[in-house]
Amino acid sequence: MSGGTVRDTALVLGGGGLTGIGWEAGILYGLARAGVDLTGADLVVGTSAGSVVGAQLASGLLTPRELYERQLADPAGEIAARLGAALYARYALALLRSRDAAEYRRRVGAMALAADTPPEAERREVLAARLVSHEWPERRLVVTAVDALTGESAPFDRERGAGLVDAVAASCAVPGVWAPVTIDGRRYVDGGVRSATNADLAAGYRRVAVLAPMALGGGKLPSPAREAARLRAEGARVVLITPSPEARKAFGRNVLDPARRAPAARAGLAQAAAHVAEAAAVWAEG
């Protein structure tokens, strides 16, 4: 069940670390196995973890099953990292001190620029190894990032001129963990600094599926539920899928732990069965 007309179907893949990549792959494979294949969407929007999944799917070189099975492999080559309580506290403090979302993004960007992180080039190699193609696909793929200096949203696509690996690396540049990514002399950080899903970029599409490994918003950051509600108010049919309690348990306490990717993928596959009917109702043509 996939749409075929322009501006018909959109798949939005949110951020959530390595566990988010695994969980999204599990959900997508589980739905496809049940007859609801979201991966043929006319538009794919990827934020952070979702940019990795989206780039692989949009390439057309992997089936949902193959994408899922890649998550079960030994995560050799990944760089161990931690998104711990201290860093979350710094994000929270930046929120409290910011008058609006734009100021929050600038504060977090400044924090990222000042952070002591592994070299940008080293991290880029990891992202390049994750992708099955380094070329922008023919299908419309939007990879989200944020300008670290200005806080402005930076949605990359094949028309913008950035290379796909660089765009995905920027979208995955978690502030305080990974170095901002340099593209045409500008420095960019994780698209999740703007929104966990950036689902508003699917505005105008008739049928939208949103997978959000991180379901919370708050304060100056829109929640996936709020973004989905706005799309519905604009006339779209929307299915929003967030992690089940069992999936959250599989994620563990560190979403950047490579060892948790496979358990998260299995949890996503198991959870998918609970969403087949609602996804089919949204994705059905007509």
PDB file of C-alpha atoms in Angstrom:
ATOM      1  CA  MET A   1       0.000   0.000   0.000  1.00  0.00           C
ATOM      2  CA  SER A   2       1.914   3.034  -1.151  1.00  0.00           C
ATOM      3  CA  GLY A   3       0.908   6.331  -2.672  1.00  0.00           C
ATOM      4  CA  GLY A   4       1.829   7.227  -6.219  1.00  0.00           C
ATOM      5  CA  THR A   5       0.807  10.833  -6.763  1.00  0.00           C
ATOM      6  CA  VAL A   6       2.915  13.904  -6.065  1.00  0.00           C
ATOM      7  CA  ARG A   7       2.372  15.404  -2.596  1.00  0.00           C
ATOM      8  CA  ASP A   8       0.349  12.359  -1.600  1.00  0.00           C
ATOM      9  CA  THR A   9       2.313  10.348   0.964  1.00  0.00           C
ATOM     10  CA  ALA A  10       5.001  11.445   3.423  1.00  0.00           C
ATOM     11  CA  LEU A  11       7.065   9.384   5.845  1.00  0.00           C
ATOM     12  CA  VAL A  12       8.527  11.354   8.755  1.00  0.00           C
ATOM     13  CA  LEU A  13      11.328   9.682  10.693  1.00  0.00           C
ATOM     14  CA  GLY A  14      12.287  11.334  13.970  1.00  0.00           C
ATOM     15  CA  GLY A  15      15.466  11.459  16.003  1.00  0.00           C
ATOM     16  CA  GLY A  16      16.440   9.157  18.831  1.00  0.00           C
ATOM     17  CA  GLY A  17      20.027   7.948  18.640  1.00  0.00           C
ATOM     18  CA  LEU A  18      21.142   4.466  17.682  1.00  0.00           C
ATOM     19  CA  THR A  19      18.165   2.957  19.459  1.00  0.00           C
ATOM     20  CA  GLY A  20      15.935   5.194  17.356  1.00  0.00           C
ATOM     21  CA  ILE A  21      17.507   3.860  14.175  1.00  0.00           C
ATOM     22  CA  GLY A  22      16.917   0.285  15.300  1.00  0.00           C
ATOM     23  CA  TRP A  23      13.359   0.894  16.487  1.00  0.00           C
ATOM     24  CA  GLU A  24      12.326   2.702  13.295  1.00  0.00           C
ATOM     25  CA  ALA A  25      13.749  -0.100  11.173  1.00  0.00           C
ATOM     26  CA  GLY A  26      11.833  -2.648  13.242  1.00  0.00           C
ATOM     27  CA  ILE A  27       8.558  -0.742  12.979  1.00  0.00           C
ATOM     28  CA  LEU A  28       8.917  -0.296   9.220  1.00  0.00           C
ATOM     29  CA  TYR A  29       9.733  -3.954   8.628  1.00  0.00           C
ATOM     30  CA  GLY A  30       6.939  -5.144  10.890  1.00  0.00           C
ATOM     31  CA  LEU A  31       4.371  -2.986   9.111  1.00  0.00           C
ATOM     32  CA  ALA A  32       5.646  -3.988   5.666  1.00  0.00           C
ATOM     33  CA  ARG A  33       5.530  -7.661   6.634  1.00  0.00           C
ATOM     34  CA  ALA A  34       1.875  -7.147   7.582  1.00  0.00           C
ATOM     35  CA  GLY A  35       1.081  -5.531   4.234  1.00  0.00           C
ATOM     36  CA  VAL A  36       1.467  -1.842   5.067  1.00  0.00           C
ATOM     37  CA  ASP A  37       4.665  -0.676   3.387  1.00  0.00           C
ATOM     38  CA  LEU A  38       5.362   2.950   4.292  1.00  0.00           C
ATOM     39  CA  THR A  39       8.751   2.980   2.607  1.00  0.00           C
ATOM     40  CA  GLY A  40       7.462   3.978  -0.834  1.00  0.00           C
ATOM     41  CA  ALA A  41       6.375   7.427   0.368  1.00  0.00           C
ATOM     42  CA  ASP A  42       6.681  10.322  -2.068  1.00  0.00           C
ATOM     43  CA  LEU A  43       8.471  12.392   0.583  1.00  0.00           C
ATOM     44  CA  VAL A  44      10.817  11.197   3.311  1.00  0.00           C
ATOM     45  CA  VAL A  45      11.749  13.615   6.113  1.00  0.00           C
ATOM     46  CA  GLY A  46      14.622  12.461   8.320  1.00  0.00           C
ATOM     47  CA  THR A  47      15.850  14.020  11.542  1.00  0.00           C
ATOM     48  CA  SER A  48      19.018  12.726  13.211  1.00  0.00           C
ATOM     49  CA  ALA A  49      18.451   8.952  13.557  1.00  0.00           C
ATOM     50  CA  GLY A  50      15.662   9.343  11.026  1.00  0.00           C
ATOM     51  CA  SER A  51      18.046  10.855   8.502  1.00  0.00           C
ATOM     52  CA  VAL A  52      20.098   7.640   8.555  1.00  0.00           C
ATOM     53  CA  VAL A  53      17.019   5.459   8.119  1.00  0.00           C
ATOM     54  CA  GLY A  54      15.495   7.792   5.550  1.00  0.00           C
ATOM     55  CA  ALA A  55      18.620   8.000   3.412  1.00  0.00           C
ATOM     56  CA  GLN A  56      18.906   4.222   3.309  1.00  0.00           C
ATOM     57  CA  LEU A  57      15.249   3.701   2.433  1.00  0.00           C
ATOM     58  CA  ALA A  58      15.078   6.467  -0.155  1.00  0.00           C
ATOM     59  CA  SER A  59      18.125   5.014  -1.922  1.00  0.00           C
ATOM     60  CA  GLY A  60      15.961   2.138  -3.124  1.00  0.00           C
ATOM     61  CA  LEU A  61      18.829  -0.268  -2.446  1.00  0.00           C
ATOM     62  CA  LEU A  62      17.381  -1.898   0.689  1.00  0.00           C
ATOM     63  CA  THR A  63      14.100  -3.620   1.385  1.00  0.00           C
ATOM     64  CA  PRO A  64      12.490  -3.069   4.794  1.00  0.00           C
ATOM     65  CA  ARG A  65      13.689  -6.522   5.797  1.00  0.00           C
ATOM     66  CA  GLU A  66      17.276  -5.790   4.743  1.00  0.00           C
ATOM     67  CA  LEU A  67      17.233  -2.492   6.607  1.00  0.00           C
ATOM     68  CA  TYR A  68      16.008  -4.291   9.719  1.00  0.00           C
ATOM     69  CA  GLU A  69      18.594  -7.052   9.452  1.00  0.00           C
ATOM     70  CA  ARG A  70      21.385  -4.463   9.222  1.00  0.00           C
ATOM     71  CA  GLN A  71      20.429  -3.327  12.731  1.00  0.00           C
ATOM     72  CA  LEU A  72      21.058  -6.801  14.135  1.00  0.00           C
ATOM     73  CA  ALA A  73      24.653  -6.913  12.915  1.00  0.00           C
ATOM     74  CA  ASP A  74      27.657  -6.339  15.151  1.00  0.00           C
ATOM     75  CA  PRO A  75      27.929  -2.529  15.553  1.00  0.00           C
ATOM     76  CA  ALA A  76      31.671  -2.556  14.875  1.00  0.00           C
ATOM     77  CA  GLY A  77      32.901   0.821  13.670  1.00  0.00           C
ATOM     78  CA  GLU A  78      30.482   2.862  15.775  1.00  0.00           C
ATOM     79  CA  ILE A  79      31.979   5.310  18.273  1.00  0.00           C
ATOM     80  CA  ALA A  80      30.711   4.782  21.808  1.00  0.00           C
ATOM     81  CA  ALA A  81      29.033   7.861  23.278  1.00  0.00           C
ATOM     82  CA  ARG A  82      26.651   8.826  26.019  1.00  0.00           C
ATOM     83  CA  LEU A  83      23.722  11.218  26.214  1.00  0.00           C
ATOM     84  CA  GLY A  84      23.626  11.413  29.989  1.00  0.00           C
ATOM     85  CA  ALA A  85      21.837  13.313  32.722  1.00  0.00           C
ATOM     86  CA  ALA A  86      24.386  16.132  32.821  1.00  0.00           C
ATOM     87  CA  LEU A  87      23.924  16.928  29.150  1.00  0.00           C
ATOM     88  CA  TYR A  88      20.136  16.735  29.407  1.00  0.00           C
ATOM     89  CA  ALA A  89      20.409  19.211  32.297  1.00  0.00           C
ATOM     90  CA  ARG A  90      22.360  21.612  30.087  1.00  0.00           C
ATOM     91  CA  TYR A  91      19.651  21.401  27.430  1.00  0.00           C
ATOM     92  CA  ALA A  92      17.001  22.053  30.079  1.00  0.00           C
ATOM     93  CA  LEU A  93      18.898  25.067  31.395  1.00  0.00           C
ATOM     94  CA  ALA A  94      19.190  26.460  27.876  1.00  0.00           C
ATOM     95  CA  LEU A  95      15.413  26.111  27.510  1.00  0.00           C
ATOM     96  CA  LEU A  96      14.755  27.903  30.771  1.00  0.00           C
ATOM     97  CA  ARG A  97      17.041  30.779  29.860  1.00  0.00           C
ATOM     98  CA  SER A  98      15.660  31.242  26.348  1.00  0.00           C
ATOM     99  CA  ARG A  99      12.835  33.591  25.492  1.00  0.00           C
ATOM    100  CA  ASP A 100      11.831  31.640  22.411  1.00  0.00           C
ATOM    101  CA  ALA A 101      12.734  28.599  20.322  1.00  0.00           C
ATOM    102  CA  ALA A 102      15.156  30.536  18.135  1.00  0.00           C
ATOM    103  CA  GLU A 103      17.158  31.688  21.164  1.00  0.00           C
ATOM    104  CA  TYR A 104      17.197  28.129  22.498  1.00  0.00           C
ATOM    105  CA  ARG A 105      18.638  26.853  19.232  1.00  0.00           C
ATOM    106  CA  ARG A 106      21.353  29.523  19.305  1.00  0.00           C
ATOM    107  CA  ARG A 107      22.256  28.673  22.903  1.00  0.00           C
ATOM    108  CA  VAL A 108      22.528  24.977  22.120  1.00  0.00           C
ATOM    109  CA  GLY A 109      24.492  25.754  18.967  1.00  0.00           C
ATOM    110  CA  ALA A 110      26.971  27.821  20.991  1.00  0.00           C
ATOM    111  CA  MET A 111      27.303  24.961  23.461  1.00  0.00           C
ATOM    112  CA  ALA A 112      28.014  22.575  20.586  1.00  0.00           C
ATOM    113  CA  LEU A 113      30.639  24.867  19.075  1.00  0.00           C
ATOM    114  CA  ALA A 114      32.464  25.082  22.417  1.00  0.00           C
ATOM    115  CA  ALA A 115      32.266  21.382  23.309  1.00  0.00           C
ATOM    116  CA  ASP A 116      35.248  19.037  23.377  1.00  0.00           C
ATOM    117  CA  THR A 117      34.224  16.246  20.988  1.00  0.00           C
ATOM    118  CA  PRO A 118      35.793  13.637  18.700  1.00  0.00           C
ATOM    119  CA  PRO A 119      37.074  15.141  15.422  1.00  0.00           C
ATOM    120  CA  GLU A 120      34.451  16.009  12.823  1.00  0.00           C
ATOM    121  CA  ALA A 121      36.193  13.914  10.139  1.00  0.00           C
ATOM    122  CA  GLU A 122      36.272  10.827  12.363  1.00  0.00           C
ATOM    123  CA  ARG A 123      32.557  11.038  13.006  1.00  0.00           C
ATOM    124  CA  ARG A 124      31.847  11.605   9.296  1.00  0.00           C
ATOM    125  CA  GLU A 125      33.529   8.295   8.478  1.00  0.00           C
ATOM    126  CA  VAL A 126      31.098   6.503  10.805  1.00  0.00           C
ATOM    127  CA  LEU A 127      28.090   8.089   9.108  1.00  0.00           C
ATOM    128  CA  ALA A 128      29.475   7.320   5.656  1.00  0.00           C
ATOM    129  CA  ALA A 129      29.806   3.644   6.618  1.00  0.00           C
ATOM    130  CA  ARG A 130      26.160   3.511   7.752  1.00  0.00           C
ATOM    131  CA  LEU A 131      24.800   4.588   4.375  1.00  0.00           C
ATOM    132  CA  VAL A 132      24.404   2.225   1.427  1.00  0.00           C
ATOM    133  CA  SER A 133      24.628   5.126  -1.038  1.00  0.00           C
ATOM    134  CA  HIS A 134      26.367   8.494  -0.812  1.00  0.00           C
ATOM    135  CA  GLU A 135      24.262  10.052  -3.577  1.00  0.00           C
ATOM    136  CA  TRP A 136      20.994  11.885  -3.122  1.00  0.00           C
ATOM    137  CA  PRO A 137      18.107   9.674  -4.269  1.00  0.00           C
ATOM    138  CA  GLU A 138      15.695  10.571  -7.038  1.00  0.00           C
ATOM    139  CA  ARG A 139      12.856  10.417  -4.535  1.00  0.00           C
ATOM    140  CA  ARG A 140      12.378  13.548  -2.434  1.00  0.00           C
ATOM    141  CA  LEU A 141      14.412  13.251   0.760  1.00  0.00           C
ATOM    142  CA  VAL A 142      14.722  16.094   3.257  1.00  0.00           C
ATOM    143  CA  VAL A 143      17.410  15.853   5.950  1.00  0.00           C
ATOM    144  CA  THR A 144      17.042  18.352   8.782  1.00  0.00           C
ATOM    145  CA  ALA A 145      19.762  20.287  10.605  1.00  0.00           C
ATOM    146  CA  VAL A 146      20.187  23.593  12.438  1.00  0.00           C
ATOM    147  CA  ASP A 147      22.760  26.332  11.826  1.00  0.00           C
ATOM    148  CA  ALA A 148      24.865  26.283  14.999  1.00  0.00           C
ATOM    149  CA  LEU A 149      25.587  30.014  14.885  1.00  0.00           C
ATOM    150  CA  THR A 150      22.228  31.514  13.902  1.00  0.00           C
ATOM    151  CA  GLY A 151      19.863  28.795  15.124  1.00  0.00           C
ATOM    152  CA  GLU A 152      18.092  28.817  11.775  1.00  0.00           C
ATOM    153  CA  SER A 153      16.493  25.652  10.421  1.00  0.00           C
ATOM    154  CA  ALA A 154      18.496  24.036   7.607  1.00  0.00           C
ATOM    155  CA  PRO A 155      16.524  21.413   5.689  1.00  0.00           C
ATOM    156  CA  PHE A 156      18.920  19.821   3.199  1.00  0.00           C
ATOM    157  CA  ASP A 157      17.855  18.116  -0.018  1.00  0.00           C
ATOM    158  CA  ARG A 158      19.447  17.337  -3.366  1.00  0.00           C
ATOM    159  CA  GLU A 159      18.730  20.874  -4.622  1.00  0.00           C
ATOM    160  CA  ARG A 160      20.586  22.610  -1.804  1.00  0.00           C
ATOM    161  CA  GLY A 161      24.002  21.413  -2.935  1.00  0.00           C
ATOM    162  CA  ALA A 162      25.345  19.684   0.180  1.00  0.00           C
ATOM    163  CA  GLY A 163      26.566  16.111  -0.145  1.00  0.00           C
ATOM    164  CA  LEU A 164      24.289  13.471   1.331  1.00  0.00           C
ATOM    165  CA  VAL A 165      26.892  12.178   3.809  1.00  0.00           C
ATOM    166  CA  ASP A 166      27.556  15.695   5.071  1.00  0.00           C
ATOM    167  CA  ALA A 167      23.826  16.431   5.399  1.00  0.00           C
ATOM    168  CA  VAL A 168      23.219  13.232   7.385  1.00  0.00           C
ATOM    169  CA  ALA A 169      26.290  13.880   9.553  1.00  0.00           C
ATOM    170  CA  ALA A 170      24.960  17.373  10.298  1.00  0.00           C
ATOM    171  CA  SER A 171      21.520  16.022  11.154  1.00  0.00           C
ATOM    172  CA  CYS A 172      23.139  13.541  13.559  1.00  0.00           C
ATOM    173  CA  ALA A 173      25.528  16.038  15.201  1.00  0.00           C
ATOM    174  CA  VAL A 174      24.129  15.819  18.735  1.00  0.00           C
ATOM    175  CA  PRO A 175      25.212  19.032  20.518  1.00  0.00           C
ATOM    176  CA  GLY A 176      27.753  18.375  23.239  1.00  0.00           C
ATOM    177  CA  VAL A 177      28.433  14.847  21.950  1.00  0.00           C
ATOM    178  CA  TRP A 178      29.533  15.243  18.316  1.00  0.00           C
ATOM    179  CA  ALA A 179      31.221  18.166  16.584  1.00  0.00           C
ATOM    180  CA  PRO A 180      29.085  20.477  14.444  1.00  0.00           C
ATOM    181  CA  VAL A 181      29.449  19.606  10.760  1.00  0.00           C
ATOM    182  CA  THR A 182      30.967  22.065   8.301  1.00  0.00           C
ATOM    183  CA  ILE A 183      29.115  22.582   5.021  1.00  0.00           C
ATOM    184  CA  ASP A 184      30.094  25.456   2.723  1.00  0.00           C
ATOM    185  CA  GLY A 185      31.809  27.245   5.594  1.00  0.00           C
ATOM    186  CA  ARG A 186      28.820  27.027   7.971  1.00  0.00           C
ATOM    187  CA  ARG A 187      28.571  24.770  11.042  1.00  0.00           C
ATOM    188  CA  TYR A 188      25.461  22.668  11.580  1.00  0.00           C
ATOM    189  CA  VAL A 189      24.027  20.595  14.427  1.00  0.00           C
ATOM    190  CA  ASP A 190      21.333  17.988  14.938  1.00  0.00           C
ATOM    191  CA  GLY A 191      17.927  18.748  13.413  1.00  0.00           C
ATOM    192  CA  GLY A 192      16.365  17.544  16.653  1.00  0.00           C
ATOM    193  CA  VAL A 193      17.371  20.867  18.230  1.00  0.00           C
ATOM    194  CA  ARG A 194      14.413  22.326  16.325  1.00  0.00           C
ATOM    195  CA  SER A 195      11.986  19.418  16.658  1.00  0.00           C
ATOM    196  CA  ALA A 196      12.145  15.709  17.413  1.00  0.00           C
ATOM    197  CA  THR A 197      10.484  15.004  14.056  1.00  0.00           C
ATOM    198  CA  ASN A 198      10.237  18.259  12.047  1.00  0.00           C
ATOM    199  CA  ALA A 199       6.909  16.853  10.871  1.00  0.00           C
ATOM    200  CA  ASP A 200       5.771  20.307   9.768  1.00  0.00           C
ATOM    201  CA  LEU A 201       7.933  19.765   6.662  1.00  0.00           C
ATOM    202  CA  ALA A 202       5.292  17.261   5.525  1.00  0.00           C
ATOM    203  CA  ALA A 203       2.646  20.001   5.341  1.00  0.00           C
ATOM    204  CA  GLY A 204       0.616  19.717   2.152  1.00  0.00           C
ATOM    205  CA  TYR A 205       0.858  15.936   1.904  1.00  0.00           C
ATOM    206  CA  ARG A 206      -2.413  14.051   2.107  1.00  0.00           C
ATOM    207  CA  ARG A 207      -1.262  10.950   4.032  1.00  0.00           C
ATOM    208  CA  VAL A 208       1.504  11.179   6.620  1.00  0.00           C
ATOM    209  CA  ALA A 209       3.149   8.552   8.811  1.00  0.00           C
ATOM    210  CA  VAL A 210       5.275   9.850  11.681  1.00  0.00           C
ATOM    211  CA  LEU A 211       7.672   7.568  13.588  1.00  0.00           C
ATOM    212  CA  ALA A 212       8.936   9.336  16.698  1.00  0.00           C
ATOM    213  CA  PRO A 213      11.445   7.477  18.889  1.00  0.00           C
ATOM    214  CA  MET A 214      11.473  10.512  21.189  1.00  0.00           C
ATOM    215  CA  ALA A 215       7.839  11.312  21.926  1.00  0.00           C
ATOM    216  CA  LEU A 216       8.258  14.273  24.239  1.00  0.00           C
ATOM    217  CA  GLY A 217       8.322  17.968  23.516  1.00  0.00           C
ATOM    218  CA  GLY A 218       7.702  20.780  25.893  1.00  0.00           C
ATOM    219  CA  GLY A 219       8.157  24.438  26.442  1.00  0.00           C
ATOM    220  CA  LYS A 220       9.572  25.906  23.253  1.00  0.00           C
ATOM    221  CA  LEU A 221       9.948  22.571  21.462  1.00  0.00           C
ATOM    222  CA  PRO A 222       6.879  21.090  19.728  1.00  0.00           C
ATOM    223  CA  SER A 223       5.977  17.523  20.640  1.00  0.00           C
ATOM    224  CA  PRO A 224       5.359  14.972  17.870  1.00  0.00           C
ATOM    225  CA  ALA A 225       1.729  14.803  19.029  1.00  0.00           C
ATOM    226  CA  ARG A 226       1.320  18.550  18.592  1.00  0.00           C
ATOM    227  CA  GLU A 227       2.900  18.463  15.151  1.00  0.00           C
ATOM    228  CA  ALA A 228       0.673  15.548  14.123  1.00  0.00           C
ATOM    229  CA  ALA A 229      -2.403  17.406  15.381  1.00  0.00           C
ATOM    230  CA  ARG A 230      -1.493  20.426  13.285  1.00  0.00           C
ATOM    231  CA  LEU A 231      -1.118  18.299  10.154  1.00  0.00           C
ATOM    232  CA  ARG A 232      -4.548  16.773  10.840  1.00  0.00           C
ATOM    233  CA  ALA A 233      -6.031  20.222  11.300  1.00  0.00           C
ATOM    234  CA  GLU A 234      -4.676  21.115   7.864  1.00  0.00           C
ATOM    235  CA  GLY A 235      -6.526  18.156   6.350  1.00  0.00           C
ATOM    236  CA  ALA A 236      -3.970  15.334   6.337  1.00  0.00           C
ATOM    237  CA  ARG A 237      -4.592  11.787   7.476  1.00  0.00           C
ATOM    238  CA  VAL A 238      -1.839  11.088  10.012  1.00  0.00           C
ATOM    239  CA  VAL A 239      -0.601   8.075  11.936  1.00  0.00           C
ATOM    240  CA  LEU A 240       1.829   8.813  14.758  1.00  0.00           C
ATOM    241  CA  ILE A 241       3.778   5.915  16.258  1.00  0.00           C
ATOM    242  CA  THR A 242       5.854   6.333  19.420  1.00  0.00           C
ATOM    243  CA  PRO A 243       7.719   3.691  21.450  1.00  0.00           C
ATOM    244  CA  SER A 244       5.768   1.291  23.623  1.00  0.00           C
ATOM    245  CA  PRO A 245       6.815   0.781  27.260  1.00  0.00           C
ATOM    246  CA  GLU A 246       8.532  -2.424  26.168  1.00  0.00           C
ATOM    247  CA  ALA A 247      10.447  -0.572  23.454  1.00  0.00           C
ATOM    248  CA  ARG A 248      11.550   2.143  25.873  1.00  0.00           C
ATOM    249  CA  LYS A 249      12.842  -0.573  28.180  1.00  0.00           C
ATOM    250  CA  ALA A 250      14.794  -2.069  25.268  1.00  0.00           C
ATOM    251  CA  PHE A 251      16.364   1.341  24.566  1.00  0.00           C
ATOM    252  CA  GLY A 252      17.962   1.365  27.996  1.00  0.00           C
ATOM    253  CA  ARG A 253      19.316   4.517  29.587  1.00  0.00           C
ATOM    254  CA  ASN A 254      21.653   5.536  26.782  1.00  0.00           C
ATOM    255  CA  VAL A 255      20.162   5.907  23.305  1.00  0.00           C
ATOM    256  CA  LEU A 256      23.673   6.338  21.849  1.00  0.00           C
ATOM    257  CA  ASP A 257      24.861   2.917  23.043  1.00  0.00           C
ATOM    258  CA  PRO A 258      25.612   0.797  19.934  1.00  0.00           C
ATOM    259  CA  ALA A 259      24.841  -2.374  21.905  1.00  0.00           C
ATOM    260  CA  ARG A 260      21.195  -1.271  22.331  1.00  0.00           C
ATOM    261  CA  ARG A 261      20.484  -0.912  18.610  1.00  0.00           C
ATOM    262  CA  ALA A 262      19.612  -4.580  18.025  1.00  0.00           C
ATOM    263  CA  PRO A 263      17.301  -4.891  21.076  1.00  0.00           C
ATOM    264  CA  ALA A 264      15.574  -1.685  19.953  1.00  0.00           C
ATOM    265  CA  ALA A 265      15.088  -3.104  16.449  1.00  0.00           C
ATOM    266  CA  ARG A 266      13.540  -6.283  17.826  1.00  0.00           C
ATOM    267  CA  ALA A 267      11.282  -4.216  20.067  1.00  0.00           C
ATOM    268  CA  GLY A 268      10.142  -2.155  17.092  1.00  0.00           C
ATOM    269  CA  LEU A 269       9.370  -5.292  15.109  1.00  0.00           C
ATOM    270  CA  ALA A 270       7.333  -6.670  18.007  1.00  0.00           C
ATOM    271  CA  GLN A 271       5.480  -3.375  18.496  1.00  0.00           C
ATOM    272  CA  ALA A 272       4.547  -2.972  14.832  1.00  0.00           C
ATOM    273  CA  ALA A 273       1.669  -5.448  15.062  1.00  0.00           C
ATOM    274  CA  ALA A 274      -0.212  -3.081  17.347  1.00  0.00           C
ATOM    275  CA  HIS A 275      -0.201  -0.345  14.683  1.00  0.00           C
ATOM    276  CA  VAL A 276      -1.077  -2.249  11.512  1.00  0.00           C
ATOM    277  CA  ALA A 277      -4.766  -1.280  11.458  1.00  0.00           C
ATOM    278  CA  GLU A 278      -4.253   2.437  12.103  1.00  0.00           C
ATOM    279  CA  ALA A 279      -1.360   2.661   9.655  1.00  0.00           C
ATOM    280  CA  ALA A 280      -3.380   0.842   6.987  1.00  0.00           C
ATOM    281  CA  ALA A 281      -6.318   3.210   7.499  1.00  0.00           C
ATOM    282  CA  VAL A 282      -4.090   6.247   6.915  1.00  0.00           C
ATOM    283  CA  TRP A 283      -2.034   4.755   4.073  1.00  0.00           C
ATOM    284  CA  ALA A 284      -4.986   3.351   2.122  1.00  0.00           C
ATOM    285  CA  GLU A 285      -5.628   5.185  -1.149  1.00  0.00           C
ATOM    286  CA  GLY A 286      -8.787   7.193  -1.556  1.00  0.00           C
TER     287      GLY A 286
END
